[in-house]
Coordinates of C-alpha atoms and ligand atoms in Angstrom, one line a residue:
M25 CA 10.5 57.0 -106.9
L26 CA 11.7 56.2 -103.5
R27 CA 10.9 59.6 -102.3
T28 CA 7.4 59.3 -103.4
L29 CA 6.8 56.1 -101.7
Y30 CA 8.6 57.3 -98.7
R31 CA 6.0 60.1 -98.5
L32 CA 3.0 57.9 -98.9
L33 CA 4.0 55.2 -96.3
P34 CA 3.0 55.3 -92.8
R35 CA 6.1 55.9 -90.4
R36 CA 6.7 52.3 -89.6
E37 CA 6.7 51.1 -93.2
A38 CA 8.8 54.3 -94.4
R39 CA 11.4 53.3 -91.9
Q40 CA 11.5 49.8 -93.0
L41 CA 12.0 51.0 -96.7
I42 CA 14.8 53.1 -95.4
L43 CA 16.3 50.4 -93.6
L44 CA 16.2 48.2 -96.7
T45 CA 18.0 50.8 -98.8
C46 CA 20.6 50.8 -96.2
W47 CA 21.1 47.2 -96.5
L48 CA 21.2 47.3 -100.2
A49 CA 23.5 50.1 -100.4
L50 CA 25.9 48.3 -98.2
A51 CA 25.5 45.0 -100.3
A52 CA 26.3 47.2 -103.4
V53 CA 29.3 48.5 -101.8
L54 CA 30.7 45.2 -100.9
H55 CA 29.9 44.0 -104.6
G56 CA 31.8 46.8 -105.9
V57 CA 34.8 46.2 -103.4
A58 CA 34.8 42.6 -104.5
L59 CA 34.8 43.7 -108.2
G60 CA 37.8 46.1 -107.3
L61 CA 39.7 43.4 -105.4
T62 CA 39.1 40.9 -108.4
G63 CA 41.0 43.3 -110.5
A64 CA 43.9 43.9 -107.9
T65 CA 44.0 40.2 -107.4
I66 CA 44.3 39.3 -111.3
T67 CA 47.0 42.2 -111.4
A68 CA 49.1 40.7 -108.7
F69 CA 49.1 37.3 -110.1
L70 CA 50.2 38.9 -113.3
A71 CA 52.8 40.8 -111.8
D72 CA 53.9 38.3 -109.2
T73 CA 52.3 34.9 -108.3
T74 CA 53.8 34.8 -104.8
G75 CA 52.1 38.3 -104.0
I76 CA 48.8 37.0 -104.6
L77 CA 47.9 35.6 -101.1
P78 CA 46.9 38.8 -99.5
W79 CA 44.8 40.2 -102.4
L80 CA 43.1 36.6 -102.5
S81 CA 42.1 36.4 -99.1
A82 CA 40.7 39.9 -99.1
L83 CA 38.9 39.0 -102.0
L84 CA 37.4 36.0 -100.5
A85 CA 36.5 37.4 -97.4
A86 CA 34.7 40.3 -99.4
V87 CA 32.7 37.8 -101.3
A88 CA 31.5 36.0 -98.1
V89 CA 30.5 39.2 -96.5
F90 CA 28.7 40.3 -99.7
L91 CA 26.8 37.2 -99.9
V92 CA 25.6 37.5 -96.3
V93 CA 24.5 40.9 -96.7
Q94 CA 23.0 40.4 -99.9
W95 CA 21.0 37.5 -98.5
I96 CA 19.6 39.5 -95.5
A97 CA 18.9 42.3 -97.7
Q98 CA 17.0 40.1 -100.1
M99 CA 14.9 38.7 -97.2
I100 CA 14.0 42.2 -95.9
A101 CA 13.2 43.1 -99.5
F102 CA 10.3 40.5 -99.8
R103 CA 9.1 41.2 -96.2
V104 CA 9.3 45.2 -97.2
G105 CA 7.4 44.5 -100.4
S106 CA 4.4 42.9 -98.9
E107 CA 4.1 45.5 -96.4
T108 CA 4.3 48.2 -98.5
A109 CA 1.5 46.8 -100.6
R110 CA -0.6 46.3 -97.5
A111 CA 0.1 50.0 -96.3
L112 CA -0.7 51.7 -99.6
H113 CA -4.0 49.3 -99.6
V114 CA -4.7 50.9 -95.9
R115 CA -3.9 54.3 -96.9
M116 CA -6.2 54.3 -100.1
G117 CA -9.1 52.6 -98.0
D118 CA -8.6 55.3 -95.4
H119 CA -8.4 58.2 -97.9
L120 CA -11.4 57.1 -99.9
A121 CA -13.4 57.0 -96.8
G122 CA -12.9 60.7 -96.1
L123 CA -13.6 61.8 -100.0
P124 CA -16.9 63.2 -100.6
L125 CA -19.6 60.9 -101.9
G126 CA -19.9 63.0 -105.5
W127 CA -16.1 62.1 -106.0
F128 CA -17.0 58.4 -106.9
T129 CA -17.9 59.0 -110.5
P130 CA -17.9 55.5 -112.4
I131 CA -14.7 56.4 -114.2
R132 CA -13.1 57.1 -111.0
Q133 CA -14.5 53.7 -109.4
A134 CA -13.0 51.9 -112.1
K135 CA -9.5 53.6 -111.7
V136 CA -9.7 52.6 -108.1
V137 CA -10.5 49.4 -108.6
D138 CA -7.8 49.0 -111.1
L139 CA -5.3 50.7 -108.7
A140 CA -6.3 48.5 -105.8
T141 CA -6.2 45.2 -107.6
T142 CA -3.4 45.5 -110.0
G143 CA -1.5 48.8 -109.2
V144 CA -0.9 48.3 -105.6
P145 CA 0.4 44.8 -106.2
Q146 CA 2.7 45.8 -108.8
I147 CA 4.3 48.5 -106.8
M148 CA 5.1 45.4 -104.3
S149 CA 7.7 44.6 -106.7
Y150 CA 9.6 47.8 -106.4
P151 CA 11.1 47.0 -103.1
A152 CA 11.1 43.4 -103.4
L153 CA 13.0 43.2 -106.8
L154 CA 13.4 46.1 -108.6
L155 CA 15.1 48.5 -106.0
R156 CA 18.2 46.0 -105.7
P157 CA 19.6 46.6 -109.3
T158 CA 18.5 50.2 -109.2
I159 CA 20.9 50.8 -106.4
T160 CA 23.6 48.5 -107.6
A161 CA 23.9 50.1 -110.8
V162 CA 24.9 53.3 -109.2
V163 CA 26.6 52.3 -106.2
T164 CA 28.7 49.3 -107.2
P165 CA 30.6 51.3 -109.9
L166 CA 31.5 54.0 -107.4
A167 CA 32.9 51.5 -104.7
A168 CA 34.8 49.5 -107.6
A169 CA 36.2 52.9 -108.8
L170 CA 37.4 53.7 -105.3
T171 CA 38.8 50.2 -104.6
I172 CA 40.9 50.6 -108.0
A173 CA 42.4 53.7 -106.2
L174 CA 44.6 50.6 -104.8
L175 CA 46.1 50.1 -108.3
D176 CA 45.9 53.3 -110.0
W177 CA 44.5 56.8 -108.7
R178 CA 43.8 57.9 -112.2
Y179 CA 41.8 54.9 -113.3
S180 CA 40.1 55.4 -110.0
L181 CA 38.8 59.2 -111.2
A182 CA 38.3 57.7 -114.9
L183 CA 35.9 55.0 -113.7
L184 CA 34.2 58.0 -111.2
A185 CA 33.8 60.0 -114.8
A186 CA 32.5 57.1 -116.5
T187 CA 29.9 56.1 -113.9
A188 CA 28.6 59.6 -114.0
I189 CA 28.2 60.0 -117.9
G190 CA 26.5 56.2 -117.7
W191 CA 24.2 57.5 -115.2
Y192 CA 23.2 60.6 -116.9
T193 CA 22.8 58.8 -120.1
S194 CA 20.4 56.5 -118.7
R195 CA 18.4 59.2 -117.0
F196 CA 18.2 61.0 -120.2
S197 CA 16.8 58.0 -122.4
G198 CA 14.4 57.3 -119.4
R199 CA 13.0 60.8 -119.3
L200 CA 12.4 60.7 -122.9
A201 CA 10.5 57.3 -122.9
R202 CA 8.4 58.5 -119.6
T203 CA 7.0 61.4 -121.8
V204 CA 6.0 59.0 -124.4
D205 CA 4.6 56.4 -121.7
A206 CA 2.3 59.0 -120.1
R207 CA 1.1 59.8 -123.6
R208 CA 0.5 56.2 -124.3
H209 CA -1.6 55.8 -121.0
A210 CA -3.9 58.9 -121.6
V211 CA -4.6 57.3 -125.2
E212 CA -5.1 53.9 -123.5
V213 CA -7.8 55.1 -121.1
E214 CA -9.4 57.0 -123.8
A215 CA -9.9 54.1 -125.9
T216 CA -11.3 51.8 -123.0
S217 CA -14.1 54.4 -122.2
R218 CA -14.8 54.4 -126.0
I219 CA -14.9 50.7 -126.0
M220 CA -17.2 50.5 -122.7
E221 CA -19.4 53.2 -124.5
Y222 CA -19.7 51.2 -127.6
A223 CA -20.6 48.2 -125.7
T224 CA -23.1 50.0 -123.4
R225 CA -24.6 52.1 -125.9
Q226 CA -25.0 48.9 -128.3
P227 CA -29.0 49.3 -128.1
V228 CA -29.1 53.1 -129.1
I229 CA -26.3 52.4 -131.9
R230 CA -28.3 49.8 -133.5
T231 CA -31.5 51.5 -133.3
D232 CA -30.5 54.6 -134.3
Q233 CA -27.9 53.4 -137.1
R234 CA -25.2 55.8 -136.2
P235 CA -21.9 55.1 -138.0
D236 CA -20.1 57.9 -136.1
D237 CA -19.9 55.6 -133.0
A238 CA -17.9 53.0 -134.7
G239 CA -15.5 55.7 -136.1
D240 CA -14.7 57.2 -132.9
L241 CA -13.8 53.9 -131.6
S242 CA -11.9 53.0 -134.5
R243 CA -10.0 56.2 -134.3
A244 CA -9.3 55.7 -130.4
L245 CA -7.8 52.4 -131.4
D246 CA -5.8 53.9 -134.0
E247 CA -4.4 56.2 -131.5
V248 CA -3.3 53.4 -129.3
A249 CA -1.5 51.7 -132.2
A250 CA 0.2 55.0 -133.3
A251 CA 1.0 55.9 -129.8
S252 CA 2.6 52.1 -129.2
R253 CA 4.6 52.9 -132.4
R254 CA 6.1 55.9 -130.9
S255 CA 6.7 54.5 -127.8
A256 CA 8.8 51.7 -129.2
G257 CA 10.4 54.3 -131.5
T258 CA 11.5 56.5 -128.5
V259 CA 12.4 53.6 -126.1
L260 CA 14.8 51.8 -128.7
P261 CA 16.9 54.7 -129.4
G262 CA 17.0 55.5 -125.6
L263 CA 18.4 51.9 -124.8
L264 CA 20.7 51.8 -128.1
L265 CA 22.3 55.3 -126.7
F266 CA 22.9 53.8 -123.2
G267 CA 24.7 50.7 -125.0
F268 CA 26.6 52.8 -127.1
T269 CA 27.7 55.2 -124.3
M270 CA 28.9 52.1 -122.5
N271 CA 31.0 50.8 -125.2
V272 CA 32.6 54.2 -126.0
L273 CA 33.3 54.8 -122.1
F274 CA 34.9 51.1 -122.3
A275 CA 37.0 52.2 -125.4
C276 CA 38.0 55.3 -123.7
L277 CA 39.3 53.5 -120.4
A278 CA 41.4 51.0 -123.1
G279 CA 42.6 54.0 -124.7
L280 CA 43.9 55.7 -121.9
G281 CA 45.5 52.5 -120.6
V282 CA 47.4 52.3 -123.8
M283 CA 48.5 56.0 -123.6
W284 CA 49.5 55.5 -120.3
L285 CA 51.5 52.3 -121.3
A286 CA 53.1 54.2 -124.0
Q287 CA 54.2 57.0 -121.4
A288 CA 55.5 54.0 -119.1
T289 CA 53.6 55.5 -116.3
L290 CA 51.5 52.2 -116.2
T291 CA 52.4 48.4 -116.3
A292 CA 50.3 45.8 -118.4
D293 CA 49.4 44.0 -115.2
V294 CA 47.5 46.7 -114.1
L295 CA 45.8 47.6 -117.2
V296 CA 44.6 44.1 -117.5
G297 CA 43.3 44.1 -114.0
V298 CA 41.2 47.4 -114.6
L299 CA 39.8 46.6 -117.8
V300 CA 38.4 43.2 -116.4
V301 CA 36.9 45.4 -113.7
A302 CA 35.4 47.9 -116.4
A303 CA 34.1 45.0 -118.5
R304 CA 31.9 43.8 -115.3
L305 CA 30.7 47.3 -114.6
T306 CA 29.3 47.7 -118.0
A307 CA 27.3 44.5 -117.6
V308 CA 25.9 45.8 -114.0
G309 CA 25.0 49.1 -115.5
S310 CA 23.3 47.6 -118.4
T311 CA 21.0 45.2 -116.4
G312 CA 20.1 48.7 -114.4
A313 CA 19.2 50.2 -117.5
E314 CA 17.3 47.3 -118.8
L315 CA 15.1 47.3 -115.7
A316 CA 14.4 50.9 -116.3
A317 CA 11.3 50.3 -118.3
G318 CA 9.7 48.4 -115.5
L319 CA 10.6 51.1 -113.1
R320 CA 9.1 53.6 -115.4
L321 CA 5.5 51.8 -115.4
Q322 CA 5.8 51.4 -111.4
R323 CA 6.4 55.3 -111.2
A324 CA 3.5 55.7 -113.6
T325 CA 1.3 53.6 -111.2
L326 CA 2.5 55.4 -108.3
D327 CA 1.5 58.7 -109.7
R328 CA -2.1 57.5 -110.3
I329 CA -2.0 56.2 -106.6
V330 CA -0.9 59.7 -105.5
E331 CA -3.6 61.2 -107.8
V332 CA -6.4 59.6 -105.9
L333 CA -4.5 60.5 -102.3
D334 CA -4.4 64.2 -103.4
A335 CA -8.1 64.3 -104.0
E336 CA -9.3 66.8 -101.5
P337 CA -11.0 64.9 -98.4
L338 CA -14.3 66.5 -96.6
T339 CA -13.0 68.4 -94.0
T340 CA -14.9 67.6 -90.7
G341 CA -14.8 70.2 -88.0
R342 CA -13.8 68.7 -84.6
P343 CA -17.0 66.2 -83.7
A344 CA -18.8 68.0 -80.9
G345 CA -18.2 66.0 -77.4
R346 CA -21.9 65.9 -77.0
Q347 CA -24.7 65.4 -79.4
D348 CA -26.2 68.5 -79.9
P349 CA -29.8 68.4 -79.7
V350 CA -31.1 68.3 -83.0
D351 CA -34.9 68.6 -82.7
C352 CA -34.5 72.3 -81.8
S353 CA -34.7 73.5 -85.6
G354 CA -34.8 71.9 -89.2
I355 CA -32.7 72.7 -92.0
T356 CA -31.7 76.0 -93.2
V357 CA -30.0 76.6 -96.5
H358 CA -28.1 80.0 -97.1
D359 CA -27.5 81.6 -100.3
L360 CA -26.4 78.4 -101.5
G361 CA -24.3 78.2 -104.8
F362 CA -22.7 75.4 -106.6
R363 CA -20.8 74.5 -109.5
Y364 CA -19.5 71.0 -110.7
D365 CA -15.6 71.1 -111.2
D366 CA -15.0 74.0 -112.9
G367 CA -18.4 74.4 -114.7
A368 CA -21.2 77.1 -114.7
L369 CA -23.3 77.7 -111.6
V370 CA -26.0 75.1 -111.3
L371 CA -27.4 76.6 -108.1
D372 CA -27.2 80.3 -107.5
D373 CA -28.0 82.1 -104.3
V374 CA -30.6 79.4 -103.3
S375 CA -32.4 79.9 -99.5
F376 CA -34.8 78.1 -97.9
T377 CA -35.8 76.5 -94.8
L378 CA -37.3 73.0 -93.9
P379 CA -39.0 73.3 -90.5
D380 CA -38.4 70.4 -88.4
R381 CA -41.5 68.6 -89.3
G382 CA -43.5 68.5 -92.6
L383 CA -43.2 67.4 -96.3
T384 CA -41.3 69.8 -98.9
A385 CA -41.7 69.4 -102.5
L386 CA -38.8 70.5 -104.6
V387 CA -40.0 71.0 -108.4
G388 CA -38.7 72.4 -111.6
P389 CA -37.8 71.3 -115.0
S390 CA -35.4 68.7 -115.8
G391 CA -32.0 70.3 -115.2
S392 CA -32.9 73.0 -113.0
G393 CA -30.9 71.7 -110.1
K394 CA -33.1 69.4 -108.0
T395 CA -30.7 66.7 -107.3
T396 CA -27.8 68.8 -106.8
V397 CA -29.9 70.4 -103.8
A398 CA -30.4 67.0 -102.7
R399 CA -26.8 66.1 -103.0
L400 CA -25.8 69.3 -101.0
L401 CA -28.4 68.2 -98.1
A402 CA -26.5 64.8 -98.0
R403 CA -23.2 66.5 -98.3
F404 CA -21.9 64.5 -101.5
W405 CA -20.1 67.8 -102.1
D406 CA -19.7 71.2 -100.1
P407 CA -21.2 74.1 -101.6
T408 CA -19.0 76.6 -103.8
A409 CA -21.1 79.6 -101.8
G410 CA -23.3 79.7 -98.8
R411 CA -24.1 76.9 -96.3
V412 CA -26.4 74.1 -95.3
E413 CA -27.1 74.0 -91.5
L414 CA -28.8 71.3 -89.5
A415 CA -30.2 72.3 -86.3
G416 CA -27.9 75.3 -86.6
R417 CA -24.8 73.6 -87.3
D418 CA -23.0 73.9 -90.5
L419 CA -22.9 70.6 -92.2
R420 CA -19.1 70.8 -92.9
S421 CA -18.7 71.0 -88.7
M422 CA -20.2 67.5 -88.3
S423 CA -18.6 64.4 -88.5
A424 CA -19.9 61.7 -91.3
E425 CA -21.3 59.4 -88.5
Q426 CA -23.2 62.6 -87.1
L427 CA -24.8 63.7 -90.0
Y428 CA -25.5 60.1 -91.7
A429 CA -27.2 59.1 -88.4
Q430 CA -29.9 61.8 -89.4
L431 CA -30.2 61.1 -92.8
A432 CA -31.9 58.8 -95.1
T433 CA -31.9 59.1 -99.1
V434 CA -33.4 57.2 -102.0
L435 CA -31.4 59.1 -104.6
Q436 CA -31.4 58.6 -108.4
D437 CA -28.4 56.6 -108.8
D438 CA -28.8 54.6 -105.7
Y439 CA -27.5 51.0 -105.6
L440 CA -27.9 48.0 -103.5
L441 CA -25.5 45.7 -101.7
D442 CA -24.7 42.4 -103.1
T443 CA -26.8 40.5 -100.3
T444 CA -30.5 39.6 -99.7
I445 CA -33.4 41.9 -99.8
G446 CA -33.9 41.8 -96.1
E447 CA -30.1 42.6 -95.2
N448 CA -30.3 45.7 -97.8
I449 CA -33.5 47.1 -95.7
R450 CA -31.8 46.5 -92.4
T451 CA -28.6 48.4 -93.2
A452 CA -30.7 51.5 -92.5
R453 CA -31.2 50.5 -89.0
P454 CA -29.5 47.3 -88.1
G455 CA -31.5 47.2 -84.6
A456 CA -34.9 47.1 -86.0
T457 CA -37.3 44.5 -85.2
A458 CA -38.8 42.1 -87.8
A459 CA -42.1 43.9 -87.4
E460 CA -40.7 47.1 -88.2
V461 CA -39.1 45.5 -91.1
T462 CA -42.3 44.2 -92.3
E463 CA -43.9 47.4 -91.8
A464 CA -41.3 49.2 -94.1
V465 CA -41.8 46.6 -97.0
R466 CA -45.6 47.1 -96.9
A467 CA -45.2 50.8 -96.6
A468 CA -42.9 50.8 -99.9
G469 CA -45.3 48.5 -102.1
L470 CA -43.0 45.6 -101.5
E471 CA -45.2 43.2 -100.0
A472 CA -46.7 41.4 -102.8
M473 CA -43.1 41.3 -104.7
V474 CA -41.4 39.8 -101.8
A475 CA -44.2 37.0 -101.3
A476 CA -43.7 36.0 -105.1
L477 CA -39.8 35.8 -105.1
P478 CA -38.3 32.8 -103.7
G479 CA -37.1 33.0 -100.5
G480 CA -38.8 36.2 -99.9
L481 CA -36.9 38.7 -97.9
D482 CA -33.8 36.3 -98.2
Y483 CA -33.8 36.5 -102.0
P484 CA -30.2 37.7 -103.0
V485 CA -30.4 40.9 -105.2
G486 CA -27.2 40.2 -107.1
P487 CA -24.3 42.6 -107.9
G488 CA -25.9 46.2 -107.6
G489 CA -29.1 44.7 -107.2
S490 CA -28.9 43.2 -110.8
R491 CA -31.6 40.3 -110.3
L492 CA -34.4 43.0 -109.6
S493 CA -36.1 45.2 -111.9
G494 CA -35.7 49.0 -111.7
G495 CA -39.0 49.4 -110.1
Q496 CA -38.1 46.7 -107.6
R497 CA -34.8 48.2 -106.6
Q498 CA -36.4 51.2 -106.3
R499 CA -38.9 50.3 -103.8
V500 CA -36.1 48.2 -101.8
C501 CA -34.2 51.7 -101.6
V502 CA -37.4 53.4 -100.3
A503 CA -38.1 50.4 -97.7
R504 CA -34.8 50.9 -96.6
A505 CA -35.3 55.0 -96.3
L506 CA -38.5 54.4 -94.5
L507 CA -37.1 52.0 -92.1
K508 CA -34.5 54.5 -90.9
R509 CA -37.0 57.1 -89.7
A510 CA -34.4 59.7 -90.3
R511 CA -34.6 63.3 -89.2
L512 CA -34.3 64.2 -92.8
T513 CA -35.5 61.8 -95.4
L514 CA -34.7 62.8 -99.1
L515 CA -36.6 61.1 -101.8
D516 CA -35.6 61.9 -105.3
E517 CA -37.7 60.8 -107.7
A518 CA -38.4 57.8 -105.7
T519 CA -41.7 56.8 -107.4
S520 CA -40.7 57.6 -110.9
A521 CA -40.6 53.8 -111.4
L522 CA -43.6 52.9 -109.7
D523 CA -47.4 52.4 -110.7
P524 CA -49.9 54.9 -109.3
E525 CA -51.0 52.3 -106.8
N526 CA -47.3 52.0 -105.3
S527 CA -46.7 55.8 -105.8
R528 CA -49.6 56.4 -103.4
L529 CA -48.2 54.0 -101.0
V530 CA -45.0 55.5 -100.9
L531 CA -46.6 58.8 -100.5
D532 CA -48.5 57.8 -97.5
A533 CA -45.5 56.6 -95.8
A534 CA -43.8 59.9 -96.6
R535 CA -46.6 61.8 -95.0
L536 CA -46.3 59.7 -91.8
L537 CA -42.6 60.3 -91.8
A538 CA -43.1 63.8 -92.0
E539 CA -45.3 64.0 -89.0
R540 CA -41.9 63.3 -86.9
G541 CA -39.1 64.7 -89.1
M542 CA -38.4 66.7 -92.2
V543 CA -39.3 64.8 -95.6
L544 CA -38.0 66.4 -98.9
V545 CA -39.5 64.9 -102.2
I546 CA -38.4 65.5 -105.8
A547 CA -41.4 64.4 -107.5
H548 CA -43.5 65.0 -110.8
N549 CA -46.9 63.7 -109.7
L550 CA -49.4 66.4 -108.9
E551 CA -50.6 64.2 -106.0
T552 CA -47.6 64.4 -104.3
I553 CA -46.7 67.8 -104.8
A554 CA -50.2 69.1 -104.0
G555 CA -50.1 67.3 -100.6
A556 CA -46.5 69.1 -99.5
D557 CA -46.7 71.4 -96.6
Q558 CA -44.3 73.6 -98.7
I559 CA -43.5 73.5 -102.4
L560 CA -40.2 75.2 -103.6
V561 CA -40.2 75.9 -107.4
L562 CA -36.5 75.8 -109.1
E563 CA -35.9 77.2 -112.3
R564 CA -32.3 77.2 -113.8
G565 CA -30.6 76.9 -110.6
R566 CA -32.9 79.9 -108.8
L567 CA -35.4 79.7 -106.5
V568 CA -38.3 81.3 -108.0
Q569 CA -41.4 80.5 -106.3
R570 CA -42.4 79.0 -102.9
G571 CA -45.6 78.3 -101.2
T572 CA -48.5 75.9 -100.8
H573 CA -50.3 74.2 -103.7
E574 CA -53.2 76.6 -102.9
E575 CA -51.0 79.8 -102.6
L576 CA -49.2 79.0 -106.0
K577 CA -51.9 77.3 -108.0
D578 CA -53.1 80.4 -109.4
V579 CA -50.4 82.9 -109.5
P580 CA -48.7 83.1 -112.7
G581 CA -45.6 81.7 -112.8
L582 CA -43.5 78.5 -113.4
Y583 CA -45.5 76.6 -110.9
R584 CA -48.8 77.1 -112.5
K585 CA -47.2 76.1 -115.9
L586 CA -45.8 73.0 -114.7
I587 CA -48.8 71.9 -113.4
S588 CA -50.8 72.9 -116.3
A589 CA -48.5 70.8 -118.4
G590 CA -50.3 67.6 -117.0
Q591 CA -50.9 65.3 -114.0
R592 CA -47.3 64.6 -114.3
F593 CA -44.8 66.8 -115.7
Ligands
ADP13 P1 -32.4 68.1 -112.1 O1 -32.1 66.9 -110.8 O2 -33.2 68.9 -111.6 O3 -32.7 67.5 -113.2 P2 -29.6 68.4 -111.8 O4 -29.5 68.7 -110.2 O5 -29.4 66.8 -111.9 O6 -30.8 68.5 -112.4 O7 -28.5 69.1 -112.7 C1 -28.6 70.3 -112.6 C2 -27.3 70.8 -113.8 O8 -26.1 70.2 -113.0 C3 -27.5 70.4 -115.1 O9 -27.2 71.3 -116.1 C4 -26.6 69.1 -115.1 O10 -26.0 69.0 -116.5 C5 -25.5 69.5 -114.4 N1 -24.9 68.4 -113.5 C6 -25.5 67.4 -112.8 N2 -24.7 66.7 -112.3 C7 -23.7 66.8 -112.9 C8 -22.4 66.2 -112.7 N3 -22.0 65.1 -111.7 N4 -21.3 66.8 -113.2 C9 -21.5 68.1 -113.9 N5 -22.7 68.5 -114.1 C10 -23.5 68.1 -113.5
MG14 MG1 -32.6 64.8 -110.8

């Protein structure tokens, strides 16, 4: 745990953690020495009350230094705790900023929110509270055992052996419990997603009367209950085993003493002193073992943080020192292949060019890979095979800023910021004038809607745009993309929720953009497609036809089939 945390933290915080560990170890050593001296003082008292003074002074001095060191260590511990949490937050934030946009699936987003709000603050208590008893449980018995050598070296060795046995026992029971904890966590995550699914699919479940859905949910909840029982069933024997071992070890130490007494190699005063120390050490070890459960939870949280931090960020070539001239050519896609995770190829050997000006329509049946093409052009993911070049440069060699400065998108799962309509639109180009914003609003068919809303452009859209209808959200996204006047504008089904009149408005705006840059539209209405300068036809991840409407409409093939299917397909 300490090693993992050390690896995750920036250098300064990592050094602080090492410093804290040293202070805590020093405090634990002093604690052990004080315990050993307690035994020696008791022995001296029993043997001869006059010889007690040097031992008592040494004991008092050790206790005083121990208290001061302990206090300093605890102060450092609280500070390191909060700095660790802050550093982990920053580290996660920086890492997330470099991940491919496609990484952010709803489940991963929920996990990140959970880690940022509860996971990382939980880790804070590790250096602040848990590290001390953990170190004490190991170091204090060792130091006490060595101090006991002042009384009897054989007992010193016996205590060292007992410490080692105690430590292995606690590791063993901890490992048992960890496997069960991991299983329980997996089952809980599964149950949470079942509950969410059950809640979000209520309309479908109610109209379809599907009893299976409730069955899935109750099965998942049964699993959680079973996993909790299993977990209690494994943790409890672990704790009992540890307690039992401690008692047996204590009995062995006493037994050794009785044997040595009988052999007259040990005196009763030393035995009493040693057993008092051993009894105290049992308590120290047990406190450590009881905290082990908390420690395990933290280790699991840390593992989940590591999982996020281990996600592969997009590599970026060195950002070019100068901005390359981008108006010399458009987009070239070479032999593009793509698969999601380890699934089947959803794009295979796709090559095409978008000239630096003009409207291109990408068509194909549902699931043919159109959205995936748009995502690869926007570098949500890097391609599995082939490459995408903008103005002759591979997207992978551009910094995110360079790419996104030239790109505007309206994608199927776009969302809005929790601010006003006007602010949402202006994010595309913060320097835009009020007239330009008004023009984008008009071109996106938003004018009447904005006029009808209280506050107009200052109307707050709510979290994710929840105070707007689907069609309204889509139009705000379109206005945002239009305002940007980017080199490449991607419109993925950007008019799917619009009525014909507003669809036409958006199409006019897209044509206007196409006079100055590249526009790629994924659409189903014939009007948009027929007016495009170039049409690309996808079928099951392969580009099967390309040309203009005039060239393709009478040729036997997928395109003719699609347009003969109706005005919208
Ligand atoms: P279209 O936009 O043409 O309907 P998509 O590009 O969305 O098609 O999907 C192409 C294929 O990729 C489909 O088989 C779909 O199931 C799969 N797919 C799309 N998105 C994902 C994803 N995030 N993870 C896994 N598979 C996906
Ligand atoms: Mg799609």
